[in-house]
Short mmCIF file of C-alpha atoms in Angstrom, two decimals:
data_model
loop_
_atom_site.label_atom_id
_atom_site.label_comp_id
_atom_site.label_asym_id
_atom_site.label_seq_id
_atom_site.Cartn_x
_atom_site.Cartn_y
_atom_site.Cartn_z
CA MET A 879 141.19 -5.47 105.04
CA PHE A 880 143.14 -3.06 107.17
CA ALA A 881 146.54 -4.18 108.41
CA PRO A 882 146.79 -4.56 112.20
CA ALA A 883 148.42 -1.68 114.01
CA ARG A 884 151.96 -2.21 115.32
CA ALA A 885 153.26 -0.51 118.43
CA GLN A 886 156.75 0.85 118.75
CA LYS A 887 158.84 -0.32 121.64
CA LYS A 888 159.55 2.45 124.05
CA ASP A 889 161.81 2.93 127.01
CA VAL A 890 160.19 3.10 130.42
CA HIS A 891 162.36 6.03 131.52
CA ASN A 892 162.20 7.88 128.17
CA PRO A 893 158.71 7.33 126.84
CA VAL A 894 158.01 8.15 123.21
CA PRO A 895 154.61 8.83 121.63
CA PHE A 896 152.67 5.76 120.72
CA ASN A 897 152.48 5.46 116.92
CA ARG A 898 149.82 3.09 115.80
CA SER A 899 150.00 3.71 112.06
CA THR A 900 152.81 2.52 109.79
CA ASP A 901 153.93 3.60 106.39
CA ASP A 902 151.39 1.28 104.81
CA ASP A 903 148.31 2.26 106.88
CA ASN A 904 149.10 5.88 107.73
CA THR A 905 146.65 7.20 105.17
CA GLU A 906 143.94 4.83 106.38
CA TYR A 907 144.00 5.36 110.11
CA GLY A 908 145.31 8.91 110.39
CA ARG A 909 146.32 10.25 113.82
CA LEU A 910 145.30 8.13 116.81
CA GLU A 911 143.69 9.98 119.70
CA GLY A 912 145.68 9.78 122.92
CA LEU A 913 144.57 9.28 126.51
CA VAL A 914 145.07 12.96 127.43
CA ALA A 915 143.70 15.69 125.12
CA LYS A 916 146.46 17.81 123.57
CA GLU A 917 146.44 20.73 121.18
CA GLY A 918 148.77 20.27 118.23
CA ALA A 919 150.42 22.87 116.07
CA GLY A 920 148.02 24.39 113.57
CA ASP A 921 144.94 23.11 115.43
CA ASN A 922 142.17 25.63 114.69
CA ALA A 923 139.45 23.72 116.53
CA ALA A 924 140.27 24.51 120.13
CA PRO A 925 137.83 22.98 122.65
CA LEU A 926 135.18 25.40 123.85
CA SER A 927 133.66 25.52 127.31
CA ILE A 928 129.98 24.96 127.76
CA THR A 929 129.52 28.63 128.66
CA GLU A 930 131.36 29.79 125.51
CA ILE A 931 129.36 27.61 123.10
CA SER A 932 126.13 28.64 124.87
CA ALA A 933 127.03 32.34 124.44
CA ARG A 934 127.84 31.85 120.75
CA LEU A 935 124.57 30.01 120.17
CA LYS A 936 122.70 32.78 121.98
CA ARG A 937 124.27 35.53 119.83
CA THR A 938 123.63 33.57 116.62
CA VAL A 939 119.97 32.95 117.39
CA GLU A 940 119.32 36.53 118.54
CA ASP A 941 121.05 38.03 115.49
CA ARG A 942 119.20 35.78 113.04
CA PHE A 943 115.78 35.98 114.67
CA GLY A 944 115.87 39.44 116.23
CA TYR A 945 112.16 39.98 115.55
CA VAL A 946 109.58 37.30 114.74
CA ARG A 947 105.80 36.97 114.97
CA LEU A 948 104.44 33.57 115.93
CA ARG A 949 100.90 32.30 115.93
CA GLY A 950 99.97 29.41 118.15
CA GLU A 951 97.99 28.15 121.09
CA LEU A 952 98.99 29.06 124.64
CA SER A 953 99.93 26.18 126.92
CA GLY A 954 101.35 25.94 130.43
CA VAL A 955 100.75 29.62 131.25
CA LYS A 956 102.37 30.49 134.57
CA ARG A 957 102.95 33.89 136.18
CA ALA A 958 105.88 33.88 138.58
CA ALA A 959 106.00 35.81 141.84
CA SER A 960 108.35 38.30 140.17
CA GLY A 961 105.60 39.22 137.65
CA HIS A 962 107.20 37.48 134.67
CA LEU A 963 104.96 35.34 132.44
CA TYR A 964 106.10 31.90 131.32
CA CYS A 965 104.21 29.90 128.71
CA ALA A 966 104.55 27.72 125.63
CA LEU A 967 103.25 28.30 122.10
CA LYS A 968 102.25 25.18 120.20
CA ASP A 969 100.47 23.92 117.14
CA ASP A 970 99.69 20.42 115.99
CA LYS A 971 103.35 19.58 115.25
CA ALA A 972 105.69 21.71 117.33
CA VAL A 973 106.02 23.68 120.56
CA ILE A 974 108.26 26.53 121.69
CA ASP A 975 108.78 27.98 125.16
CA GLY A 976 108.02 31.65 125.72
CA VAL A 977 108.74 34.22 128.41
CA MET A 978 107.32 37.72 128.83
CA TRP A 979 108.96 40.07 131.28
CA ARG A 980 106.98 41.88 133.91
CA GLY A 981 106.86 45.30 132.17
CA ASN A 982 105.32 43.90 128.97
CA ALA A 983 103.10 41.43 130.83
CA GLN A 984 101.47 44.25 132.80
CA ARG A 985 100.48 46.02 129.57
CA LEU A 986 98.56 43.08 128.12
CA ALA A 987 94.98 43.91 127.19
CA PHE A 988 93.75 40.42 128.08
CA ARG A 989 94.52 37.70 130.56
CA PRO A 990 96.55 34.86 129.00
CA GLU A 991 95.11 31.40 129.58
CA ASP A 992 95.72 27.93 128.25
CA GLY A 993 94.01 27.21 124.94
CA ILE A 994 93.88 30.81 123.63
CA GLU A 995 95.21 31.24 120.10
CA VAL A 996 97.44 34.30 119.98
CA VAL A 997 99.92 36.10 117.78
CA ALA A 998 103.11 36.81 119.74
CA ALA A 999 105.85 39.16 118.57
CA GLY A 1000 109.37 39.21 119.97
CA LYS A 1001 112.82 37.76 119.49
CA LEU A 1002 114.22 34.26 119.76
CA THR A 1003 116.92 33.58 122.31
CA THR A 1004 118.42 30.69 124.24
CA TYR A 1005 118.42 29.79 127.93
CA PRO A 1006 121.78 28.09 128.70
CA GLY A 1007 120.55 26.88 132.10
CA ARG A 1008 118.30 24.35 130.37
CA SER A 1009 119.84 24.11 126.88
CA LYS A 1010 116.60 25.34 125.28
CA TYR A 1011 115.62 28.03 122.85
CA GLN A 1012 112.68 30.27 123.57
CA ILE A 1013 110.97 33.45 122.45
CA VAL A 1014 111.10 36.62 124.53
CA ILE A 1015 107.63 38.02 123.88
CA GLU A 1016 107.27 41.79 123.63
CA SER A 1017 103.61 41.97 122.54
CA MET A 1018 100.76 39.50 122.34
CA GLU A 1019 97.40 39.73 120.61
CA ILE A 1020 94.44 37.41 120.28
CA ALA A 1021 94.24 35.78 116.83
CA GLY A 1022 90.98 34.70 115.21
CA GLU A 1023 88.63 35.55 112.35
CA GLY A 1024 84.87 35.38 112.30
CA ALA A 1025 82.77 33.97 109.49
CA LEU A 1026 82.10 37.50 108.24
CA LEU A 1027 85.80 38.28 107.80
CA ALA A 1028 86.35 34.95 106.08
CA LEU A 1029 83.55 35.72 103.63
CA LEU A 1030 85.00 39.18 103.03
CA GLU A 1031 88.42 37.74 102.28
CA LYS A 1032 86.91 35.25 99.85
CA LEU A 1033 85.06 38.02 97.99
CA ARG A 1034 88.16 40.20 97.90
CA ALA A 1035 90.23 37.39 96.42
CA ARG A 1036 87.64 36.73 93.71
CA LEU A 1037 87.33 40.41 92.70
CA ALA A 1038 91.10 40.83 92.77
CA ALA A 1039 91.43 37.88 90.45
CA GLU A 1040 89.17 39.73 87.99
CA GLY A 1041 91.56 42.69 88.03
CA LEU A 1042 89.26 45.21 89.73
CA PHE A 1043 91.97 46.13 92.25
CA ALA A 1044 94.90 46.21 89.84
CA PRO A 1045 97.21 49.21 90.28
CA GLU A 1046 97.23 49.91 86.56
CA ARG A 1047 93.51 50.70 86.69
CA LYS A 1048 94.09 53.57 89.08
CA ARG A 1049 93.77 57.05 87.60
CA ALA A 1050 95.40 60.25 88.74
CA LEU A 1051 93.21 62.79 90.50
CA PRO A 1052 92.65 66.15 88.79
CA PHE A 1053 94.83 68.92 90.17
CA LEU A 1054 92.06 71.52 90.36
CA PRO A 1055 88.54 70.05 90.02
CA ARG A 1056 85.83 72.64 89.28
CA THR A 1057 82.93 70.43 90.35
CA ILE A 1058 83.05 67.70 92.96
CA GLY A 1059 80.35 65.04 93.38
CA VAL A 1060 79.80 63.62 96.87
CA VAL A 1061 77.91 60.38 97.54
CA THR A 1062 76.91 60.32 101.21
CA SER A 1063 74.05 60.89 103.65
CA PRO A 1064 72.76 64.48 103.57
CA THR A 1065 71.94 64.50 107.29
CA GLY A 1066 75.25 63.25 108.70
CA ALA A 1067 78.30 65.13 109.88
CA VAL A 1068 80.36 63.83 106.95
CA ILE A 1069 79.00 66.25 104.35
CA ARG A 1070 79.45 69.20 106.70
CA ASP A 1071 83.08 68.22 107.36
CA ILE A 1072 83.75 67.93 103.62
CA LEU A 1073 82.12 71.28 102.79
CA HIS A 1074 83.92 73.03 105.63
CA ARG A 1075 87.29 71.60 104.58
CA LEU A 1076 86.77 72.52 100.92
CA ALA A 1077 85.88 76.09 101.88
CA ASP A 1078 89.08 76.40 103.92
CA ARG A 1079 91.38 75.03 101.25
CA PHE A 1080 89.86 75.93 97.88
CA PRO A 1081 86.16 76.85 97.38
CA SER A 1082 84.59 74.59 94.70
CA GLU A 1083 81.16 73.67 93.40
CA VAL A 1084 79.81 70.57 95.15
CA LEU A 1085 77.03 68.23 94.00
CA VAL A 1086 75.59 65.99 96.72
CA TRP A 1087 73.78 62.76 95.80
CA PRO A 1088 71.87 61.75 98.96
CA VAL A 1089 71.91 58.02 99.71
CA LEU A 1090 71.55 55.61 102.64
CA VAL A 1091 74.94 54.57 103.99
CA GLN A 1092 73.72 51.76 106.28
CA GLY A 1093 70.99 49.18 106.31
CA GLU A 1094 68.88 47.46 103.69
CA GLY A 1095 69.15 48.92 100.19
CA ALA A 1096 72.10 51.17 101.05
CA ALA A 1097 74.50 49.31 98.74
CA GLN A 1098 72.20 49.61 95.75
CA GLN A 1099 71.64 53.35 96.34
CA VAL A 1100 75.41 53.98 96.57
CA ALA A 1101 76.01 52.03 93.34
CA ASN A 1102 73.23 53.97 91.54
CA ALA A 1103 74.65 57.30 92.71
CA VAL A 1104 78.13 56.48 91.43
CA ARG A 1105 76.74 55.35 88.09
CA GLY A 1106 74.50 58.44 87.96
CA PHE A 1107 77.48 60.81 88.28
CA SER A 1108 79.32 58.81 85.65
CA ASP A 1109 76.35 59.06 83.20
CA ILE A 1110 76.04 62.87 83.36
CA ALA A 1111 76.86 64.26 79.94
CA PRO A 1112 79.37 67.11 79.69
CA GLY A 1113 77.92 70.55 78.85
CA GLY A 1114 74.42 69.69 80.07
CA PRO A 1115 72.21 71.65 82.50
CA VAL A 1116 73.84 69.76 85.37
CA PRO A 1117 77.62 70.12 85.39
CA ARG A 1118 79.55 66.89 85.17
CA PRO A 1119 81.79 66.34 88.21
CA ASP A 1120 85.53 66.19 87.74
CA LEU A 1121 85.90 64.10 90.89
CA VAL A 1122 83.59 61.83 92.93
CA ILE A 1123 83.93 61.27 96.69
CA VAL A 1124 82.21 58.25 98.31
CA ALA A 1125 82.14 59.07 102.02
CA ARG A 1126 80.79 57.67 105.29
CA GLY A 1127 81.65 58.00 108.97
CA GLY A 1128 83.24 55.32 111.13
CA GLY A 1129 81.53 52.26 112.57
CA SER A 1130 81.77 48.53 113.07
CA ILE A 1131 82.32 46.07 110.26
CA GLU A 1132 78.59 45.41 110.17
CA ASP A 1133 77.87 49.14 109.74
CA LEU A 1134 80.36 49.41 106.87
CA TRP A 1135 79.28 46.20 105.16
CA SER A 1136 77.31 48.04 102.46
CA PHE A 1137 80.59 49.30 100.98
CA ASN A 1138 81.86 45.72 100.82
CA GLU A 1139 78.99 44.60 98.57
CA GLU A 1140 79.95 43.49 95.07
CA VAL A 1141 77.52 45.89 93.41
CA VAL A 1142 79.23 48.91 95.01
CA VAL A 1143 82.71 47.65 94.21
CA ARG A 1144 81.86 47.11 90.53
CA ALA A 1145 80.15 50.51 90.25
CA VAL A 1146 83.22 52.27 91.66
CA ALA A 1147 85.58 50.29 89.44
CA GLU A 1148 83.50 51.06 86.29
CA CYS A 1149 83.03 54.76 87.01
CA SER A 1150 84.49 56.98 84.27
CA ILE A 1151 85.28 59.72 86.81
CA PRO A 1152 88.16 59.42 89.30
CA VAL A 1153 86.82 58.27 92.67
CA ILE A 1154 88.09 58.88 96.20
CA SER A 1155 86.89 56.36 98.83
CA ALA A 1156 86.54 57.90 102.30
CA VAL A 1157 84.64 55.20 104.18
CA GLY A 1158 85.14 54.95 107.95
CA HIS A 1159 88.11 56.04 109.97
CA GLU A 1160 91.79 55.50 109.28
CA THR A 1161 91.81 51.92 110.61
CA ASP A 1162 88.67 50.86 108.68
CA THR A 1163 89.22 49.18 105.31
CA THR A 1164 86.52 48.13 102.85
CA LEU A 1165 86.52 46.64 99.36
CA CYS A 1166 85.39 50.03 98.04
CA ASP A 1167 88.81 51.37 99.09
CA TYR A 1168 90.55 48.78 96.92
CA ALA A 1169 88.41 49.59 93.87
CA ALA A 1170 88.65 53.39 94.14
CA ASP A 1171 91.42 55.40 92.51
CA ARG A 1172 92.47 56.83 95.87
CA ARG A 1173 91.71 55.90 99.47
CA ALA A 1174 91.33 58.60 102.11
CA PRO A 1175 91.65 57.70 105.79
CA THR A 1176 88.75 60.06 106.72
CA PRO A 1177 86.17 62.18 104.85
CA THR A 1178 88.07 65.29 105.89
CA ALA A 1179 91.24 63.83 104.38
CA ALA A 1180 89.29 63.17 101.15
CA ALA A 1181 88.48 66.87 100.91
CA GLU A 1182 92.15 67.66 101.41
CA MET A 1183 93.10 65.27 98.60
CA ALA A 1184 90.50 66.73 96.24
CA VAL A 1185 91.70 70.33 96.11
CA PRO A 1186 95.06 72.06 96.65
CA VAL A 1187 95.74 74.92 99.04
CA ARG A 1188 95.25 78.41 97.66
CA ARG A 1189 98.53 79.58 99.01
CA GLU A 1190 100.61 76.94 97.33
CA LEU A 1191 103.31 79.41 96.42
CA LEU A 1192 103.61 80.52 100.01
CA GLY A 1193 103.91 76.90 100.94
CA GLN A 1194 106.69 76.42 98.43
CA LEU A 1195 108.50 79.45 99.85
CA ASP A 1196 108.13 78.02 103.30
CA GLU A 1197 109.50 74.75 102.03
CA MET A 1198 112.54 76.49 100.58
CA GLY A 1199 113.10 78.28 103.85
CA PHE A 1200 112.75 75.02 105.69
CA ARG A 1201 115.29 73.39 103.40
CA MET A 1202 117.71 76.24 104.04
CA ARG A 1203 117.27 75.90 107.80
CA ARG A 1204 117.66 72.16 107.49
CA CYS A 1205 120.96 72.62 105.66
CA ALA A 1206 122.14 74.87 108.48
CA LEU A 1207 121.05 72.34 111.09
CA ARG A 1208 122.31 69.31 109.20
CA PRO A 1209 125.43 68.85 111.37
CA VAL A 1210 123.25 68.87 114.48
CA THR A 1211 120.86 66.40 112.87
CA LEU A 1212 123.70 64.09 111.87
CA GLY A 1213 125.11 64.24 115.38
CA ARG A 1214 121.71 63.43 116.84
CA GLU A 1215 121.32 60.50 114.45
CA ARG A 1216 124.72 59.13 115.38
CA LEU A 1217 123.90 59.48 119.06
CA GLU A 1218 120.57 57.71 118.60
CA ALA A 1219 122.30 54.93 116.64
CA ARG A 1220 124.78 54.42 119.47
CA VAL A 1221 121.98 54.46 122.04
CA GLN A 1222 120.11 51.79 120.07
CA ARG A 1223 123.19 49.57 120.09
CA LEU A 1224 123.41 49.73 123.87
CA PRO A 1225 121.86 46.69 125.53
CA LYS A 1226 118.57 47.22 127.29
CA PRO A 1227 118.48 46.77 131.07
CA ASP A 1228 115.71 44.21 130.72
CA ALA A 1229 117.82 42.16 128.31
CA ILE A 1230 120.81 42.28 130.67
CA LEU A 1231 118.77 41.17 133.66
CA ALA A 1232 116.56 38.76 131.75
CA MET A 1233 118.67 35.64 132.19
CA LYS A 1234 119.44 36.47 135.81
CA ALA A 1235 115.74 37.02 136.52
CA GLN A 1236 114.86 33.67 134.99
CA ALA A 1237 117.66 31.95 136.89
CA LEU A 1238 116.38 33.63 140.09
CA ASP A 1239 112.93 32.22 139.46
CA ASP A 1240 114.42 28.73 139.05
CA LEU A 1241 116.46 29.09 142.23
CA THR A 1242 113.36 30.31 144.08
CA ASP A 1243 111.48 27.19 143.09
CA ARG A 1244 114.45 25.00 144.06
CA LEU A 1245 114.75 26.76 147.44
CA ARG A 1246 111.06 26.27 148.13
CA ARG A 1247 111.30 22.58 147.32
CA GLY A 1248 114.54 22.20 149.31
CA LEU A 1249 113.03 23.80 152.43
CA LYS A 1250 110.01 21.56 152.15
CA ASP A 1251 112.19 18.43 151.87
CA ARG A 1252 114.41 19.53 154.75
CA ALA A 1253 111.39 20.17 156.98
CA GLY A 1254 110.12 16.68 156.15
CA ARG A 1255 113.43 15.07 157.08
CA LYS A 1256 113.62 17.01 160.39
CA ARG A 1257 110.05 15.98 161.16
CA GLU A 1258 111.03 12.34 160.69
CA HIS A 1259 114.08 12.76 162.95
CA LEU A 1260 111.89 14.41 165.61
CA GLY A 1261 109.46 11.53 165.40
CA VAL A 1262 112.30 9.05 165.96
CA ALA A 1263 113.61 11.06 168.95
CA ALA A 1264 110.09 11.37 170.40
CA ALA A 1265 109.71 7.59 170.21
CA ARG A 1266 112.81 7.21 172.39
CA LEU A 1267 111.47 9.60 175.10
CA SER A 1268 109.20 7.17 176.98
CA LEU A 1269 108.14 7.49 180.67
CA PRO A 1270 109.49 4.09 181.83
CA LEU A 1271 112.87 4.92 180.28
CA LEU A 1272 113.05 8.31 182.09
CA GLN A 1273 112.02 6.70 185.41
CA ARG A 1274 114.71 4.06 184.99
CA GLN A 1275 117.30 6.79 184.42
CA VAL A 1276 116.17 8.69 187.56
CA VAL A 1277 116.49 5.54 189.70
CA GLN A 1278 119.96 4.84 188.29
CA ALA A 1279 121.06 8.44 188.97
CA GLY A 1280 119.85 8.09 192.60
CA LYS A 1281 121.93 4.95 193.03
CA ASP A 1282 124.99 6.68 191.60
CA LEU A 1283 124.51 9.61 194.04
CA ALA A 1284 124.18 7.28 197.00
CA GLY A 1285 127.41 5.56 196.02
CA THR A 1286 129.44 8.77 196.33
CA GLY A 1287 129.06 8.82 200.16
CA LEU A 1288 127.88 12.44 200.44
CA GLU A 1289 125.57 12.64 203.56
CA PRO A 1290 124.01 15.79 205.16
CA ARG A 1291 125.40 14.99 208.64
CA LEU A 1292 128.95 15.24 207.32
CA LEU A 1293 128.33 18.77 206.06
CA THR A 1294 126.54 19.92 209.27
CA ARG A 1295 129.44 18.64 211.43
CA ARG A 1296 131.92 20.64 209.31
CA TRP A 1297 129.80 23.77 209.66
CA ALA A 1298 129.64 23.37 213.50
CA GLN A 1299 133.45 23.07 213.81
CA ASP A 1300 134.05 26.20 211.73
CA ARG A 1301 131.46 28.15 213.75
CA ASP A 1302 133.21 27.23 217.02
CA ARG A 1303 136.57 28.46 215.70
CA LEU A 1304 135.10 31.84 214.69
CA ALA A 1305 133.23 32.48 217.99
CA PRO A 1306 136.29 34.01 219.90
CA PHE A 1307 136.94 36.40 217.03
CA ALA A 1308 133.36 37.56 217.13
CA ARG A 1309 133.72 38.52 220.80
CA VAL A 1310 137.01 40.42 220.26
CA LEU A 1311 136.01 42.39 217.17
CA PRO A 1312 133.64 44.86 218.93
CA GLN A 1313 136.49 45.86 221.30
CA LEU A 1314 138.59 46.96 218.30
CA ASN A 1315 136.06 49.57 217.21
CA PRO A 1316 137.91 52.98 217.28
CA ARG A 1317 134.73 54.83 218.30
CA LEU A 1318 133.97 52.69 221.32
CA PRO A 1319 136.08 54.91 223.69
CA LEU A 1320 133.88 57.86 222.70
CA GLU A 1321 131.11 56.31 224.81
CA ARG A 1322 133.38 56.67 227.87
CA GLY A 1323 134.04 60.41 227.40
CA TYR A 1324 137.02 60.43 225.05
CA ALA A 1325 137.20 62.56 221.90
CA LEU A 1326 138.68 61.80 218.45
CA VAL A 1327 140.87 64.52 216.93
CA LYS A 1328 140.67 64.83 213.12
CA THR A 1329 141.74 67.23 210.45
CA VAL A 1330 139.25 69.24 208.48
CA ASP A 1331 139.28 66.63 205.67
CA GLY A 1332 138.57 63.77 208.15
CA LYS A 1333 142.07 62.29 208.79
CA ALA A 1334 142.75 61.15 212.40
CA LEU A 1335 145.65 62.81 214.28
CA THR A 1336 147.71 60.88 216.85
CA THR A 1337 150.42 63.43 217.89
CA ARG A 1338 150.45 66.97 219.17
CA GLU A 1339 153.02 68.01 216.53
CA LYS A 1340 150.67 67.11 213.70
CA ALA A 1341 147.78 68.85 215.41
CA ALA A 1342 149.82 72.06 215.87
CA ALA A 1343 150.61 72.16 212.19
CA GLU A 1344 146.91 72.39 211.30
CA THR A 1345 144.98 75.66 211.16
CA GLY A 1346 141.72 73.99 212.20
CA LEU A 1347 140.69 70.74 213.83
CA VAL A 1348 137.52 68.71 214.24
CA LEU A 1349 136.74 67.01 217.54
CA GLU A 1350 134.41 64.04 217.30
CA PHE A 1351 132.41 63.24 220.45
CA ARG A 1352 129.88 60.57 221.14
CA ASP A 1353 126.98 62.79 220.14
CA GLY A 1354 128.59 64.79 217.29
CA GLU A 1355 131.53 66.80 215.98
CA LEU A 1356 132.97 70.21 216.97
CA ALA A 1357 135.23 72.41 214.77
CA VAL A 1358 138.03 74.37 216.59
CA ALA A 1359 140.78 76.78 215.45
CA VAL A 1360 144.53 76.17 216.13
CA GLY A 1361 147.42 78.71 216.14
CA GLU A 1362 148.98 81.60 218.01
CA GLY A 1363 146.50 84.18 216.68
CA ALA A 1364 143.41 82.07 217.25
CA ALA A 1365 140.94 83.33 219.81
CA PRO A 1366 137.55 82.16 220.96
CA SER A 1367 134.62 83.50 219.09
CA GLY A 1368 133.26 86.75 220.50
CA SER A 1369 136.37 87.65 222.65
CA SER A 1370 138.40 90.85 222.26
CA GLY A 1371 141.30 90.07 224.64
CA PRO A 1372 144.90 89.58 223.78
CA ALA A 1373 146.14 86.65 221.80
CA PRO A 1374 146.60 83.42 223.76
CA ALA A 1375 149.99 82.38 224.99
CA PRO A 1376 152.08 80.08 222.86
CA ALA A 1377 151.45 76.41 223.44
CA PRO A 1378 153.98 74.62 225.68
CA LYS A 1379 156.44 72.24 224.15
CA ALA A 1380 155.56 68.65 223.83
CA SER A 1381 156.46 66.32 226.70
CA PRO A 1382 156.39 62.58 227.07
CA LYS A 1383 153.16 62.85 229.05
CA PRO A 1384 151.22 65.99 228.22
CA SER A 1385 149.97 67.77 231.33
CA PRO A 1386 146.93 69.99 231.46
CA ALA A 1387 147.54 73.56 230.39
CA PRO A 1388 147.78 76.20 233.24
CA ARG A 1389 144.49 77.83 233.97
CA PRO A 1390 144.42 81.46 232.78
CA LYS A 1391 143.91 84.31 235.20
CA ALA A 1392 140.45 85.73 235.69
CA GLU A 1393 141.46 89.17 234.45
CA GLU A 1394 143.18 87.75 231.41
CA PRO A 1395 141.04 85.04 229.99
CA ARG A 1396 143.01 82.80 227.74
CA GLN A 1397 142.17 79.67 225.79
CA GLY A 1398 143.49 76.56 227.43
CA ASP A 1399 145.60 73.94 225.77
CA LEU A 1400 143.41 71.33 224.22
CA PHE A 1401 146.09 68.70 224.64
#
């Protein structure tokens, strides 16, 4: 048994670290963890924040699973308002969340729904906001095989097990075949394409074995034609082909099924002449392609494989010239490659904004729910307040307010008495004010003397200093001239006499003689 730990006595003012282990049990207990976390010397396991460990996990997952293809059933498909697609891929034992950003989701050729089995390609990443890992889907395709494809795969596996598709059975094509045998329909466009391409590249003798390429009996005719070319004896009346081309145009898997029949595959594999299979377009693949010595993506490509170009030397010269130009442009090419490599290392804008976009979608949902809850709480508060607003309660408050107003002692008769007293005090002033009007004497024949700019004059000295005056009468104003040289309008007599000096009481000016009309003194 372990020995009980013993504590060292420590001073209250000078505390020492608590040592639980002794010399006997130091190797058994090791270092005891304290109440407060501390980093010791040589500690290489510093505590990480949640954000740091989440970032490291994200980089590790993205580096390890930068591109994966997953097959599973869609579940919980949801398209957010931002256009992003959220879903889950599951099988009978596991499930993984998936997200597809708006740009890739808009390019989908089908509408994702729950229950569809798909093949999704993308990269694995983590979402720190929920502590989950997920796949960022870049492309998505519907997965599923029909019974016909399953049967085809079963037949292919059986024939491959027999060694009919083994690479060591393949033979090299002749460099310059003199005679070429073609197994195809004589009325289709395939034979014309082959003949036209052979004439352009290298004219050769062509033997056509007409067969059906679709429908009942087509597989047997194709197999007989291949065996027939193989059975032609060399040096006979009919030249033996150096190369055989089995050709047909494109179509559906049902149209090309004759070239998947076992009889055709065995005939092609057993042919003693090298065979080129040119069935369908580039994306079409049949079992005849596996058994042939060479597969051509199209009948025209089969003709190109069969014969070389007549100007091969010119092509070699062009290739040498191209290599020389490439050597001259090699520094530019290397610089372009380095630039493209650096561009590829730059993060994509979608990847930078991906986490923020997903967090924004989460916040949008939380905001919608928060507003809905807040509206519900306010509705409850309004209901409680509405319950308190009852008619008897309001009437009771009105009656109480009336009593409070009556208790203040404010009566209308008190205000009307105050108004009457103030009106009596102002009545004498109302009678005196009209007498102070400066224009009232004008009604009795007096005139008001003003300057040109409208200022009133009260002395003769000020009036004499002006060059012109304005006299205001009861019925209007009259402008007059002032000065020694001023004369009445229309007169040609001598200048008027100088105005007399001012006196305490101005007297009327002396009346001018009849023979010498002069302007009188206005003052």
